[in-house]
Rosetta silent file (secondary structure, phi, psi, omega in degrees, C-alpha in Angstrom):
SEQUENCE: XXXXXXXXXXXXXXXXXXXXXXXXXXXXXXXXXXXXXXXXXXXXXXXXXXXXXXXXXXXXXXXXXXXXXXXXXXXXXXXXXXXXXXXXXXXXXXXXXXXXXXXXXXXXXXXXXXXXXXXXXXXXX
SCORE:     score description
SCORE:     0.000 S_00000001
   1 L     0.000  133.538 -156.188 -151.590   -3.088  -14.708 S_00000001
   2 E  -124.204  152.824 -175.374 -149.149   -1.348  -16.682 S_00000001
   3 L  -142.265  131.902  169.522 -150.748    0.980  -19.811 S_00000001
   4 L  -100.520  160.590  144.168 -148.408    2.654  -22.350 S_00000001
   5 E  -118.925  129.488  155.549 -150.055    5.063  -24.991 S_00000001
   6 L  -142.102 -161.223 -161.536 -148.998    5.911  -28.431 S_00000001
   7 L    61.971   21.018  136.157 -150.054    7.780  -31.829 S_00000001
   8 L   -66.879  160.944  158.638 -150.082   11.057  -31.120 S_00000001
   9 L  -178.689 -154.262  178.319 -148.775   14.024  -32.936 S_00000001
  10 E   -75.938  125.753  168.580 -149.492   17.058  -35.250 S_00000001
  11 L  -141.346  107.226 -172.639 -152.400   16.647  -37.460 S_00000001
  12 L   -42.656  168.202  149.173 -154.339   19.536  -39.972 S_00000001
  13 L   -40.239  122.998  155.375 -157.963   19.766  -39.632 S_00000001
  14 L    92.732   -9.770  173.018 -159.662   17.193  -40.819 S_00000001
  15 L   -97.271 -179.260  173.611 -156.936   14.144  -40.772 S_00000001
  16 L  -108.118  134.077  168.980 -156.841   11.039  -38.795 S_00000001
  17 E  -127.352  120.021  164.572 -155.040    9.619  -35.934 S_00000001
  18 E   -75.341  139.436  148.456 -154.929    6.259  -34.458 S_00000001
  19 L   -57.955 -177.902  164.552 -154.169    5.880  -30.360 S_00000001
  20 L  -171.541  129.347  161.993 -152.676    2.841  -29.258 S_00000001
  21 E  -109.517  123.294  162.682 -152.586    1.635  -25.323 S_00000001
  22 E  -102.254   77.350 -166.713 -150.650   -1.157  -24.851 S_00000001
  23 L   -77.144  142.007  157.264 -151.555   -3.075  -21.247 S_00000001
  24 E  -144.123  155.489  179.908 -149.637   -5.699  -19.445 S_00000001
  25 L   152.041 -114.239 -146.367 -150.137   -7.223  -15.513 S_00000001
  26 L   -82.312 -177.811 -164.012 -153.622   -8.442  -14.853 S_00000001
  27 L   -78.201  130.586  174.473 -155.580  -10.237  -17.730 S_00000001
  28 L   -63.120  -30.770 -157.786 -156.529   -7.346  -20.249 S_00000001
  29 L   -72.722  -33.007 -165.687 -159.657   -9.408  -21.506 S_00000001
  30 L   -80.947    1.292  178.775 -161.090   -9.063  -18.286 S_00000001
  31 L  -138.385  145.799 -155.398 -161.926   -5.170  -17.876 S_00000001
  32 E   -72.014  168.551  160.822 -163.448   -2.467  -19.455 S_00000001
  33 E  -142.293  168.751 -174.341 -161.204    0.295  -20.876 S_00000001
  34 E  -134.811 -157.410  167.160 -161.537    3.878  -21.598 S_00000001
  35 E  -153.892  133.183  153.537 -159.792    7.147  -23.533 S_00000001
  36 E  -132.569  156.847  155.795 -160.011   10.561  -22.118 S_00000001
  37 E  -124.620  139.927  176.972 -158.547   13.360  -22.660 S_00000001
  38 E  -139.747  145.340 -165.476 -157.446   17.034  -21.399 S_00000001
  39 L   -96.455  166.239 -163.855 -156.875   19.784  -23.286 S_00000001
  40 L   -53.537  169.656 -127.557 -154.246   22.942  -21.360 S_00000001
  41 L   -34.712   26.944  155.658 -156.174   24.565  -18.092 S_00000001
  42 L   -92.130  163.739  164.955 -159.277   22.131  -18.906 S_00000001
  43 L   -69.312  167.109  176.059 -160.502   19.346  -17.035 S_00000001
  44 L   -92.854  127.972  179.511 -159.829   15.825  -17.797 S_00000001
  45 E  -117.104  121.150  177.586 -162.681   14.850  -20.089 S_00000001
  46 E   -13.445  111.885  144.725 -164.558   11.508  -21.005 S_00000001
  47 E   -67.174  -97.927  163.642 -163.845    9.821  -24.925 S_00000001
  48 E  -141.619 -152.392 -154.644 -165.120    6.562  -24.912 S_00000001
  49 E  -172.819  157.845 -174.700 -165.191    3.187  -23.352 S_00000001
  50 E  -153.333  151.119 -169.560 -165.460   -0.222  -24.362 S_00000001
  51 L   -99.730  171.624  172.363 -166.439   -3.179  -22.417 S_00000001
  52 L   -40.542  -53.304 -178.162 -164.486   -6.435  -21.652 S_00000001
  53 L  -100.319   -5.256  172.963 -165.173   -8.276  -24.806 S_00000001
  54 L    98.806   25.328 -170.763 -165.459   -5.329  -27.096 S_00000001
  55 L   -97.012  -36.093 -179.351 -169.478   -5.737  -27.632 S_00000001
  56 L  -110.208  132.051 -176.055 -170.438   -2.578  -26.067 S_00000001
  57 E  -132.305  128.462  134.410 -169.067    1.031  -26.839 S_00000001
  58 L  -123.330  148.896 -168.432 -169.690    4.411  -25.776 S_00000001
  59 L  -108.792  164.650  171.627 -168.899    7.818  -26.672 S_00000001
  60 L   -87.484  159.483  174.531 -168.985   11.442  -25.629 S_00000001
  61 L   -78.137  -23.719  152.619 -170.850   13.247  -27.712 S_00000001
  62 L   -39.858  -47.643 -165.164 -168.111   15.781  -29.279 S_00000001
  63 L  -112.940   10.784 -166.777 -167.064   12.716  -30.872 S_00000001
  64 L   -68.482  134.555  168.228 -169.658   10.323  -31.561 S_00000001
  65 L    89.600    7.595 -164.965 -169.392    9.657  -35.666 S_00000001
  66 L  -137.255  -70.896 -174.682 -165.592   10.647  -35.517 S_00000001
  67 L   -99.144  176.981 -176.465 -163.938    8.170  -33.567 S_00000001
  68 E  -162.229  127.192 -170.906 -164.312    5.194  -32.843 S_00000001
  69 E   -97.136  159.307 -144.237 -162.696    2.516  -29.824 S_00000001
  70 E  -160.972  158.156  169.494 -161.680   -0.737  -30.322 S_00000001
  71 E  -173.664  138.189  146.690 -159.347   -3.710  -28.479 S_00000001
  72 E  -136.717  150.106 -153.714 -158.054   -6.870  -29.142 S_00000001
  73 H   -60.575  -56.101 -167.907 -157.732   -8.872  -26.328 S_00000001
  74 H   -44.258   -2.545 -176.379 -155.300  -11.169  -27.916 S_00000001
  75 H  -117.650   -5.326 -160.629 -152.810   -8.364  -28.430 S_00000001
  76 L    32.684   46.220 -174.053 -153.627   -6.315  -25.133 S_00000001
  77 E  -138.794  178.319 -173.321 -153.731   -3.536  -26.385 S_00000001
  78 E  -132.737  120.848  166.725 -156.996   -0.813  -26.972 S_00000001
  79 E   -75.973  146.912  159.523 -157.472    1.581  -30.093 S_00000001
  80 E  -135.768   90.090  173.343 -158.558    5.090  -30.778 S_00000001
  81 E   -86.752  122.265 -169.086 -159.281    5.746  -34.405 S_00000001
  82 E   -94.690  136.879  167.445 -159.680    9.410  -34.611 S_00000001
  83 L   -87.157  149.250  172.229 -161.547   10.880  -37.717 S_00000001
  84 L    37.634   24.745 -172.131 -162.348   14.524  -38.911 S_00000001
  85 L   -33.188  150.865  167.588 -160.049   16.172  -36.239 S_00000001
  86 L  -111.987  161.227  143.562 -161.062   19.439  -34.802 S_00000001
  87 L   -78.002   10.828 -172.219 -158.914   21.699  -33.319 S_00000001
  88 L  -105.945  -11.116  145.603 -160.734   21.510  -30.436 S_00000001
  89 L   -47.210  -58.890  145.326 -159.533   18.094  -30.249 S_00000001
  90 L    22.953   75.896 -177.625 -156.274   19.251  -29.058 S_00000001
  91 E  -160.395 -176.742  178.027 -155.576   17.488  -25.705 S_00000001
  92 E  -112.952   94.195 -127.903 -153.134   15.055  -24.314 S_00000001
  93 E  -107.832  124.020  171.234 -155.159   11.698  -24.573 S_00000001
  94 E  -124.965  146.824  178.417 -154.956    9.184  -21.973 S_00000001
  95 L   -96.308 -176.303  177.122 -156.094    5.334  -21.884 S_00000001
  96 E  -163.754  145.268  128.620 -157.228    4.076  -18.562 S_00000001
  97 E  -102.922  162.466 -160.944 -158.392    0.866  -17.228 S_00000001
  98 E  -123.218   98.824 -152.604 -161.108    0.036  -15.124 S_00000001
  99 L   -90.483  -62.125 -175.897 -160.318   -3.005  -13.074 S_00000001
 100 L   -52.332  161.163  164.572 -162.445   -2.842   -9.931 S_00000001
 101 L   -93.370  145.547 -166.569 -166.391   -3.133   -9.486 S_00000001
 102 L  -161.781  133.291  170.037 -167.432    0.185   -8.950 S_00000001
 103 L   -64.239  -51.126  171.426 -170.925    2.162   -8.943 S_00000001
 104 L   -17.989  108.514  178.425 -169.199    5.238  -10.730 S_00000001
 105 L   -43.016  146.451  179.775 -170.246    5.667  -14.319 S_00000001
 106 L   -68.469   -3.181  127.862 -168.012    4.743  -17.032 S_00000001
 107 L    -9.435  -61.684 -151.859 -167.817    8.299  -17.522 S_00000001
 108 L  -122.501  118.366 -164.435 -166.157    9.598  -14.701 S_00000001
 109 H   -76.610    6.449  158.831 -162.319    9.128  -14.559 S_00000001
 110 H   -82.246    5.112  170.503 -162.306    8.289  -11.117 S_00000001
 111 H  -104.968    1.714  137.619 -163.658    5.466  -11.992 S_00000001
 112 L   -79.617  143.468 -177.319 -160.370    4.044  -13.257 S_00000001
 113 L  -107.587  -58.589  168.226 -158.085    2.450  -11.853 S_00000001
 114 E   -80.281  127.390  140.502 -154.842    2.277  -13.850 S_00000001
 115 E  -121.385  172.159 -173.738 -153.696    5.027  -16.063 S_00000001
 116 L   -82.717 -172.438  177.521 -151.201    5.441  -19.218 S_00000001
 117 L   -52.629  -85.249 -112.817 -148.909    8.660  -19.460 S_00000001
 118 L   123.826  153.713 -178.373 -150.733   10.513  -22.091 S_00000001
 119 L  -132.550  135.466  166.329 -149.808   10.681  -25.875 S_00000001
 120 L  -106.428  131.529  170.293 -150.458   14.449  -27.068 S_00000001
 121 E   -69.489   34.664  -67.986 -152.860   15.386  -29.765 S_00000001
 122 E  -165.366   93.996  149.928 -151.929   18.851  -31.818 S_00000001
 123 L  -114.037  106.777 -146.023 -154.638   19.580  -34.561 S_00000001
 124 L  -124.482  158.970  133.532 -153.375   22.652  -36.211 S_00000001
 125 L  -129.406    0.000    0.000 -152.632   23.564  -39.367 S_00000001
């Protein structure tokens, strides 16, 4: 599984950014995906997640009511519409998929198996 990311950049307070992951390999339809992101001498931290067919979503809680994840299969690719940026948003944003069966929470980025570069995320004004 191959994952690109794009749609980052510079954004004031308070605009919007869409992500984009683009996957190709294995069948995209068939595995959850995720978003995470880390900001400079932080950890890499949980966005959200979306299941296989796109019926179930969850979020961290920083962002719950601000963003919001998304995928269609038929395109292979996975969204991140961002909303109300903070600057504390700020990070380099990564997709990930999670291919394997695994006890690990959907949470915890070790509980991906493929990731994209990163796209970076700059909410300034």
């Amino acid at each position: 599984v191959q994952l690109q990311a794009s749609g980052g950049g510079l954004v004031q307070p308070g605009g919007s950014l869409r992500l984009s992951c683009a996957a190709s390999g294995r069948t995209f339809s068939s595995y959850r995906m995720g978003w995470f992101r880390q900001a400079p001498g932080k950890e890499r931290e949980f966005v959200a997640t979306i299941s296989w067919s796109g019926a179930n979503t969850y979020y961290a809680d920083s962002v719950k009511g601000r963003f919001t994840i998304s995928r269609i299969n038929s395109e292979n690719t996975v969204y991140l519409q961002m909303n109300s940026l903070k600057p504390e948003d700020t990070a380099v944003y990564y997709c990930a998929a999670r291919v394997l069966a695994t006890a690990v929470s959907m949470t915890v980025s070790r509980s991906y198996d493929y990731w994209g570069q990163g796209t970076q995320v700059t909410v300034s004004s």
